[in-house]
Amino acid sequence: MQDPDWWRQAAVYQIYPRSFADSNGDGIGDLKGITSRIPYLVSLGVDAVWLSPFYPSALADGGYDVDDYRDVDPKLGTLEDFDEMIAGLHAAGIKLIADIVPNHTSDRHVWFQEALAAPKGSPARERYIFRDGLGPDGATAPSDWESVFGGPTWERVPDGQWYLHLFAKEQPDLNWDNPEVREDFLTTLRFWSDRGVDGFRVDVAHALTKDMTEPLQPWAELGAQDEDNQGLHPFWDRDEVHEVFASWRAVLDEYTPPRSAVAEAWVHADRRGRYASPEGLGQAFNFDLLQASWDPASFRDIITKNLTEARSSGASSTWVFSNHDVIRHATRYGLPLEQDRDGRKWLLAGGDESVLDRELGERRARAVTQLMLALPGSGYIYQGEELGLHEVAGIPDAERQDPTFFRSPGVDVGRDGCRVPLPWTTDGESFGFGFAGAHLPQPAWFGDHAVEVQEQDPGSTLAFYRRALVLRRELQGAEDFDWVEGASGDVLHFVRPGGWHSITNFGAEPVDLPVGSVLLTSSPLEAGRLPANPTAWIR
């Protein structure tokens, strides 16, 4: 637990707390629910838990609209419950990474309420980004910028001014040029670090600092956030943000061992390294595999580039296929990827089951997960993927919660389908999530994927994950690997220190395996050969 480099090759399990385990039957997951499931996390074999926001929130954006950064949402528990949870995790040898949301507060935050009550130009308003509108009466927004969730990115307040919100209107953006804002977040980092938090996942790390020099650029002239903007975009990936993270690193290094941090930074690969530098957060999410097509050449290129980038920055790479913001990868890989790589078109059209090959999706999802866990760096697992869960499509409009759905009608149905509460048992009103209902509707097929079912099946996806994570810990060595050139262009093959090999067959035909002991396969071998779509580890 004192290893300062624990994060470099950790297996991290993401918990979306409102959908993990409900201890009191109110339909919402909570901290006591997480504590009760620590034995499950131990049996899974993860090194750390990344806990999505658990702060007081009106849930305008699933908890990413934070009312108070130094407290627990009463619906999820208390600070004492948090202390009990982290003590239980630590006693089990599991680290905790807390989600922190620095780009914006909620509109219920005490600072924003003070800003609304204060006059134009007041110190309270300087904590946020307020501007006068355009036109003789100021009735036109300061710019035509569009929110990530759809609709305008400006909202008018009663005295006529407008405030900036890159996301929902309930999430006003903070002004990171304000020293008070910067100092307050250092206090927050210390608050949770003092309570034992081992690291932080930094939400929208690339958006904090902004160039609001007027006149503001028209929307049509701005590049997309993931293009190579070289720090010139007014609100994405500006160079000044690294001054903020240098001050964070100084605080994180006050602790023994130093607290870790990982940036959610949707930036060009050439600019990701600054977020991951030892002088900054130390690590940054790599979402490239999550967006890759089912193609070995694409996978190889992404892996090579990201490991090269990690070495140059002094960090380790991160690998992820599912999280709380994307369609589950078992579903994505069961769809025609060349037509709909992220699955959003399929979901928007109603989630036609005749288009989805569930068996193929689960087979490929297990294969790429095993490949990911063989790579140098840290691997992130999203709750439920170890059960082979698919995206829940067809949630009734009246039961949806994601603001993306409400702000982008006919364009995006949102992220509720990957946030449906987990099935623990085959029956019960919420499949063992709690002793009553669940805050999002669970489909009938969830019972077939329940933990209770899979724990009795040695061939289940859960059993596969447990075996893979145990082996990964036993086999893990230095952060090195070498590609092995093979006869088939459909095979991705590399070797890790200690002489163990990972081989993934992306093709349609079985391939021969090298001589050695087969440690694990994501799907059974066929006459000793690796069939289409699995991964094998061999020593």
XYZ file of C-alpha atoms in Angstrom:
539
model
C 0.000 0.000 0.000
C 3.020 2.309 0.323
C 4.369 1.695 -3.184
C 4.595 5.126 -4.895
C 4.325 3.492 -8.321
C 1.267 1.330 -7.597
C -0.765 3.142 -10.279
C 1.618 2.462 -13.166
C 0.269 -1.028 -13.934
C -2.825 -1.195 -11.759
C -6.099 -2.904 -12.624
C -8.693 -0.237 -11.774
C -12.425 -0.910 -11.384
C -14.749 2.017 -12.034
C -17.774 2.249 -9.755
C -20.681 4.482 -10.714
C -21.941 4.680 -7.117
C -25.620 5.266 -7.802
C -25.785 2.050 -9.827
C -23.498 -0.382 -7.976
C -25.261 -1.538 -4.792
C -28.184 -0.084 -2.813
C -28.055 -0.765 0.931
C -31.297 0.926 2.028
C -33.796 0.132 -0.713
C -34.334 3.654 -1.995
C -33.385 2.634 -5.547
C -30.063 4.501 -5.494
C -26.682 2.903 -4.905
C -24.734 4.221 -1.936
C -21.451 4.052 -0.042
C -22.653 1.403 2.399
C -23.612 -0.676 -0.617
C -20.057 -0.406 -1.923
C -18.647 -1.361 1.477
C -20.884 -4.432 1.564
C -19.486 -5.553 -1.799
C -15.783 -5.246 -0.944
C -15.480 -9.070 -0.816
C -16.705 -9.127 -4.419
C -14.017 -6.611 -5.429
C -11.408 -8.729 -3.656
C -12.573 -11.851 -5.464
C -12.418 -9.980 -8.748
C -8.756 -9.168 -8.150
C -8.603 -5.420 -8.806
C -5.912 -3.159 -7.395
C -7.955 0.023 -7.118
C -11.451 1.463 -7.363
C -12.216 4.648 -9.270
C -15.302 6.128 -7.630
C -17.384 8.391 -9.872
C -18.777 11.519 -8.141
C -20.397 10.901 -4.769
C -20.768 14.557 -3.776
C -24.054 16.367 -3.035
C -25.763 16.887 -6.384
C -29.150 17.453 -8.006
C -28.096 14.884 -10.656
C -28.506 17.259 -13.564
C -25.543 15.330 -15.000
C -25.318 12.105 -13.041
C -23.406 13.643 -10.137
C -20.981 15.678 -12.257
C -22.915 18.763 -11.157
C -21.319 19.186 -7.731
C -22.941 21.201 -4.934
C -20.133 20.736 -2.405
C -16.722 19.252 -3.179
C -15.987 18.361 0.449
C -19.028 16.346 1.437
C -21.046 13.235 0.506
C -24.493 13.326 -1.090
C -26.973 12.457 1.709
C -28.653 10.001 -0.664
C -25.333 8.118 -0.848
C -24.312 8.381 2.793
C -22.162 10.492 5.080
C -18.508 11.332 5.544
C -18.448 8.652 8.214
C -19.721 6.151 5.635
C -16.965 7.291 3.307
C -14.353 6.755 6.012
C -15.739 3.263 6.691
C -15.682 2.436 2.975
C -12.110 3.566 2.385
C -10.922 1.796 5.532
C -12.532 -1.398 4.273
C -10.965 -1.030 0.843
C -7.540 -0.369 2.308
C -7.832 -3.319 4.679
C -8.493 -5.437 1.584
C -5.438 -3.997 -0.182
C -7.498 -1.916 -2.638
C -6.703 1.725 -3.406
C -9.327 4.433 -3.978
C -9.284 6.986 -6.791
C -11.832 9.766 -6.316
C -13.425 11.607 -9.217
C -12.934 15.378 -9.051
C -14.818 17.842 -11.262
C -12.884 21.117 -11.535
C -14.270 22.668 -14.728
C -17.655 23.571 -13.292
C -19.751 23.494 -10.134
C -23.485 22.926 -9.945
C -25.854 25.862 -10.041
C -26.726 24.999 -6.401
C -23.132 25.482 -5.201
C -22.885 28.214 -2.563
C -20.514 30.173 -4.790
C -22.949 30.271 -7.687
C -25.841 31.227 -5.449
C -23.676 34.090 -4.147
C -22.880 35.074 -7.730
C -26.567 35.240 -8.666
C -27.280 37.440 -5.655
C -24.273 39.705 -6.300
C -24.081 42.608 -8.800
C -22.193 42.667 -12.082
C -18.419 42.853 -11.648
C -18.540 41.575 -8.048
C -15.905 39.214 -6.627
C -18.602 36.524 -6.374
C -19.227 36.683 -10.112
C -15.505 36.642 -10.864
C -15.381 33.046 -9.660
C -17.388 32.142 -12.770
C -17.462 33.391 -16.362
C -20.141 36.057 -16.661
C -20.468 38.352 -19.691
C -22.837 41.002 -20.945
C -24.912 40.002 -23.922
C -24.727 41.457 -27.401
C -27.073 43.987 -28.971
C -28.521 47.199 -27.553
C -30.411 45.380 -24.785
C -27.872 42.574 -24.233
C -30.496 39.996 -25.168
C -28.218 38.090 -27.540
C -25.767 35.573 -26.048
C -22.094 36.655 -25.963
C -21.283 34.020 -28.625
C -22.957 31.300 -30.644
C -20.979 28.522 -28.973
C -22.697 25.154 -28.542
C -22.776 23.041 -25.396
C -21.331 19.531 -25.342
C -24.813 18.354 -24.331
C -26.523 20.272 -27.125
C -28.023 23.747 -27.254
C -26.331 27.061 -26.429
C -23.432 27.287 -23.997
C -24.672 30.555 -22.433
C -27.542 31.059 -19.978
C -29.020 34.440 -19.054
C -29.639 35.462 -15.432
C -32.340 37.883 -14.220
C -30.144 41.017 -14.258
C -29.359 40.439 -17.950
C -25.865 38.984 -17.802
C -24.982 35.563 -19.195
C -22.841 32.767 -17.716
C -20.839 30.138 -19.589
C -21.592 26.415 -19.281
C -19.777 24.044 -21.611
C -22.078 21.263 -20.405
C -25.581 21.523 -18.876
C -26.933 24.911 -17.802
C -26.898 23.535 -14.250
C -23.090 23.306 -14.542
C -21.675 26.852 -14.665
C -17.997 26.956 -15.642
C -15.511 28.214 -13.090
C -13.060 31.000 -13.866
C -9.630 29.422 -13.441
C -7.919 32.787 -13.825
C -9.294 33.553 -10.357
C -6.756 32.796 -7.551
C -9.593 31.993 -5.131
C -10.798 29.182 -7.393
C -7.307 27.742 -7.664
C -6.693 27.850 -3.926
C -10.053 26.301 -3.072
C -9.332 23.224 -5.175
C -5.989 22.754 -3.471
C -7.948 22.697 -0.222
C -10.244 20.045 -1.709
C -7.303 17.882 -2.786
C -5.906 18.017 0.742
C -9.319 17.337 2.291
C -9.738 13.998 0.525
C -6.056 13.062 0.609
C -6.121 13.534 4.373
C -9.042 11.083 4.508
C -6.930 8.475 2.723
C -7.843 8.907 -0.950
C -4.965 7.453 -2.975
C -5.517 9.333 -6.227
C -7.814 11.463 -8.333
C -9.449 11.101 -11.715
C -9.704 14.640 -13.111
C -12.860 15.255 -15.107
C -12.540 17.312 -18.308
C -8.967 18.175 -17.383
C -8.373 19.873 -20.744
C -11.099 22.527 -20.338
C -10.231 24.471 -17.202
C -8.374 27.515 -18.530
C -10.029 29.624 -21.210
C -9.260 32.592 -23.446
C -12.315 34.827 -23.195
C -10.790 37.772 -25.061
C -13.536 39.646 -26.873
C -14.820 39.525 -29.514
C -15.339 35.796 -29.023
C -14.737 33.655 -32.093
C -17.789 32.396 -33.972
C -18.600 28.719 -33.515
C -17.979 27.952 -37.185
C -14.367 29.111 -36.840
C -13.543 26.866 -33.878
C -11.931 23.491 -34.396
C -13.251 20.337 -32.777
C -11.945 19.596 -29.298
C -10.004 16.513 -30.435
C -8.188 18.225 -33.285
C -4.596 19.388 -33.041
C -5.346 22.912 -31.881
C -1.835 23.515 -30.498
C -3.272 25.319 -27.477
C -5.132 27.922 -29.535
C -8.730 26.841 -28.961
C -10.490 29.274 -26.576
C -11.617 26.559 -24.150
C -10.096 23.169 -25.065
C -6.535 22.144 -24.209
C -4.963 25.520 -23.581
C -1.333 25.557 -22.480
C -2.145 27.563 -19.354
C -3.935 24.583 -17.840
C -0.593 22.986 -17.037
C 0.178 25.783 -14.566
C -2.884 24.607 -12.637
C -1.795 20.975 -12.636
C 1.755 21.862 -11.606
C 0.292 23.388 -8.439
C -1.831 20.252 -7.947
C 1.225 18.044 -8.295
C 2.970 20.028 -5.563
C 0.082 19.255 -3.205
C -0.182 15.595 -4.227
C 3.528 15.163 -3.570
C 3.118 16.352 0.012
C 1.836 12.861 0.874
C 3.614 9.549 1.394
C 3.191 7.860 -0.948
C 2.383 10.725 -3.329
C -1.239 10.823 -4.436
C -1.720 9.770 -8.028
C -3.836 11.536 -10.635
C -5.111 10.679 -14.091
C -6.450 13.243 -16.545
C -9.556 12.825 -18.633
C -8.154 14.833 -21.511
C -9.702 14.417 -24.946
C -6.780 15.949 -26.797
C -4.583 15.178 -29.769
C -2.164 12.360 -28.981
C 0.801 14.697 -29.457
C -0.440 16.896 -26.599
C -1.497 14.210 -24.114
C 1.984 13.809 -22.652
C 1.967 17.154 -20.860
C -1.021 16.067 -18.760
C 0.783 12.831 -17.909
C 4.151 14.363 -17.083
C 5.689 13.919 -13.606
C 5.377 17.685 -13.168
C 1.663 17.486 -13.917
C -0.994 14.923 -13.092
C 1.293 11.983 -13.860
C -1.059 9.986 -16.078
C -3.711 10.645 -18.725
C -6.486 8.524 -20.152
C -5.885 7.003 -23.551
C -9.247 6.467 -25.273
C -7.800 5.406 -28.622
C -8.563 1.682 -28.314
C -12.082 2.523 -27.227
C -12.566 4.187 -30.609
C -10.725 1.590 -32.688
C -12.345 -0.607 -35.314
C -11.959 -4.416 -35.222
C -8.670 -4.378 -37.081
C -5.259 -5.690 -35.921
C -3.322 -3.032 -37.816
C -5.314 -0.290 -36.100
C -4.825 -1.877 -32.680
C -1.106 -2.305 -33.277
C -0.654 1.294 -34.397
C -2.560 2.632 -31.375
C -0.677 0.450 -28.897
C 2.732 1.329 -30.360
C 2.036 5.062 -30.428
C 0.650 5.199 -26.906
C 3.458 3.195 -25.344
C 5.990 5.401 -27.123
C 4.166 8.469 -25.868
C 4.070 7.125 -22.315
C 7.806 6.463 -22.297
C 8.551 9.961 -23.547
C 6.407 11.562 -20.824
C 7.694 9.332 -18.030
C 4.170 8.069 -17.344
C 2.557 4.722 -17.990
C -0.221 4.284 -20.486
C -3.859 3.649 -19.657
C -6.214 1.303 -21.503
C -9.998 1.313 -21.457
C -12.893 -0.062 -23.508
C -15.966 0.935 -21.466
C -16.938 3.602 -18.953
C -19.937 5.616 -17.763
C -19.944 7.807 -20.886
C -19.867 5.274 -23.741
C -21.883 2.343 -25.050
C -20.665 -0.888 -23.471
C -18.051 -2.587 -25.619
C -19.807 -5.951 -25.659
C -22.538 -4.177 -27.626
C -20.232 -2.096 -29.809
C -18.342 -5.200 -30.945
C -21.603 -6.962 -31.759
C -22.621 -4.251 -34.233
C -21.300 -3.604 -37.774
C -18.430 -1.367 -36.638
C -17.670 -0.044 -40.087
C -21.138 1.538 -40.147
C -21.501 2.639 -36.530
C -18.236 2.548 -34.614
C -19.527 3.894 -31.312
C -23.012 2.356 -31.552
C -24.859 5.654 -31.118
C -26.777 5.387 -34.390
C -28.023 1.947 -33.400
C -29.074 3.205 -29.982
C -30.792 6.271 -31.443
C -32.746 4.043 -33.834
C -34.147 2.078 -30.896
C -31.553 -0.679 -30.415
C -32.792 -3.197 -32.975
C -31.826 -6.640 -31.619
C -31.775 -8.113 -35.130
C -28.756 -5.935 -35.909
C -26.870 -6.886 -32.737
C -24.907 -10.140 -32.579
C -24.739 -10.515 -28.800
C -22.602 -13.645 -28.814
C -20.032 -12.122 -31.172
C -19.957 -8.919 -29.123
C -19.305 -10.757 -25.873
C -16.659 -12.946 -27.507
C -14.793 -9.973 -28.918
C -15.185 -7.970 -25.715
C -13.520 -10.723 -23.711
C -10.744 -10.989 -26.295
C -9.844 -7.295 -26.257
C -10.093 -7.149 -22.478
C -7.577 -9.974 -22.183
C -5.363 -8.201 -24.719
C -5.649 -4.962 -22.713
C -4.741 -6.682 -19.456
C -1.572 -8.050 -21.069
C -0.305 -4.601 -22.067
C 2.126 -2.511 -20.023
C 0.276 0.213 -18.157
C -2.930 0.395 -16.166
C -6.179 -1.221 -17.287
C -9.581 0.243 -16.451
C -12.649 -1.972 -16.050
C -16.129 -0.465 -15.889
C -18.600 -2.016 -13.479
C -20.642 -4.736 -15.152
C -18.311 -5.451 -18.020
C -16.996 -8.370 -15.966
C -20.539 -9.760 -16.252
C -20.569 -9.390 -20.026
C -23.346 -6.799 -19.786
C -24.625 -5.236 -22.973
C -25.957 -1.718 -23.329
C -29.555 -1.390 -22.159
C -31.462 -0.028 -25.145
C -35.062 1.039 -25.307
C -35.288 2.840 -21.959
C -38.637 4.695 -21.973
C -38.276 8.437 -22.501
C -40.089 9.139 -19.243
C -37.456 7.191 -17.289
C -34.330 8.670 -18.853
C -32.044 10.868 -16.751
C -29.108 11.956 -18.913
C -29.260 15.657 -19.906
C -27.847 14.744 -23.316
C -31.181 13.086 -24.134
C -33.215 16.142 -23.181
C -30.917 18.689 -24.834
C -30.312 16.700 -28.040
C -33.716 15.309 -29.077
C -33.463 13.074 -32.113
C -29.673 13.343 -32.098
C -28.436 11.460 -29.013
C -30.340 9.307 -26.507
C -27.646 9.789 -23.877
C -25.696 7.526 -21.558
C -28.333 5.967 -19.336
C -27.979 2.579 -21.043
C -24.532 1.934 -19.527
C -25.545 3.271 -16.100
C -28.350 0.819 -15.334
C -27.877 -0.729 -11.845
C -26.015 -4.041 -11.713
C -27.712 -7.448 -11.370
C -26.457 -9.402 -8.364
C -29.155 -12.084 -8.135
C -31.512 -13.802 -10.573
C -34.666 -12.491 -8.970
C -35.914 -9.714 -6.743
C -37.393 -6.378 -7.734
C -33.961 -5.072 -8.776
C -31.982 -8.319 -9.243
C -30.294 -7.902 -5.865
C -29.137 -4.322 -6.502
C -31.299 -3.439 -3.506
C -34.357 -4.843 -1.781
C -36.681 -2.525 -3.745
C -36.615 -1.017 -7.228
C -33.797 0.640 -9.174
C -33.482 4.237 -10.329
C -33.142 3.109 -13.970
C -35.179 0.221 -15.424
C -33.372 -3.116 -15.668
C -34.261 -5.452 -18.550
C -35.464 -9.004 -17.947
C -32.301 -10.482 -19.469
C -30.238 -8.998 -16.624
C -31.102 -12.026 -14.500
C -29.165 -14.311 -16.837
C -26.049 -12.171 -16.301
C -26.345 -11.856 -12.512
C -23.314 -12.382 -10.302
C -25.196 -15.197 -8.555
C -25.511 -17.097 -11.851
C -21.983 -16.507 -13.072
C -20.330 -17.521 -9.816
C -21.687 -21.037 -10.407
C -20.364 -21.239 -13.975
C -16.604 -21.762 -14.500
C -17.032 -20.704 -18.135
C -18.747 -17.414 -17.333
C -17.430 -13.970 -18.180
C -17.034 -13.274 -14.446
C -14.907 -16.386 -13.994
C -12.816 -15.319 -16.986
C -12.187 -11.838 -15.541
C -11.232 -13.249 -12.168
C -8.752 -15.657 -13.710
C -7.327 -12.989 -16.013
C -6.780 -10.517 -13.171
C -5.132 -13.118 -10.942
C -2.800 -14.140 -13.759
C -2.045 -10.538 -14.649
C -0.864 -9.852 -11.126
C 1.279 -13.007 -11.107
C 2.818 -12.333 -14.515
C 3.292 -8.579 -14.352
C 6.868 -7.419 -14.823
C 8.672 -4.400 -16.205
C 6.782 -1.987 -18.471
C 8.260 -3.509 -21.612
C 6.989 -5.613 -24.487
C 8.026 -6.679 -27.976
C 5.941 -7.387 -31.026
C 6.260 -10.876 -32.471
C 5.937 -11.032 -36.235
C 3.765 -13.901 -37.410
C 2.614 -15.492 -40.617
C -0.917 -14.067 -40.433
C -1.760 -10.395 -40.740
C -4.915 -11.077 -38.713
C -2.967 -11.879 -35.546
C -1.692 -9.466 -32.934
C 1.142 -11.101 -30.973
C 3.500 -9.638 -28.381
C 5.707 -10.938 -25.591
C 6.162 -9.493 -22.102
C 9.116 -9.743 -19.690
C 9.246 -13.216 -18.221
C 8.561 -14.787 -21.581
C 4.757 -14.841 -21.586
C 2.923 -14.143 -24.834
C -0.410 -12.565 -25.742
C -1.934 -13.600 -29.087
C -5.224 -12.225 -30.438
C -6.838 -13.573 -33.584
C -8.804 -10.829 -35.358
C -9.380 -13.023 -38.408
C -12.073 -15.493 -39.409
C -9.892 -18.636 -39.510
C -8.163 -20.551 -36.673
C -4.410 -20.025 -36.285
C -1.617 -22.080 -34.750
C -0.220 -21.123 -31.365
C 3.449 -21.085 -30.394
C 4.741 -23.984 -28.333
C 4.228 -23.469 -24.612
C 1.785 -23.710 -21.732
C -1.608 -22.138 -22.410
C -2.361 -19.994 -19.373
C -5.705 -18.486 -20.387
C -7.928 -18.104 -23.417
C -10.897 -15.764 -23.717
C -12.740 -18.468 -25.681
C -12.006 -22.212 -25.920
C -9.397 -23.488 -28.349
C -10.471 -25.600 -31.318
C -8.294 -28.685 -31.818
C -5.425 -26.853 -30.122
C -5.708 -23.843 -32.437
C -6.838 -20.282 -31.683
C -10.206 -19.731 -33.383
C -11.644 -16.450 -34.624
C -11.961 -13.575 -32.137
C -10.235 -14.781 -28.913
C -6.994 -13.977 -27.092
C -4.590 -16.518 -25.576
C -1.806 -16.092 -23.027
C 1.016 -18.585 -23.373
C 4.246 -19.190 -21.495
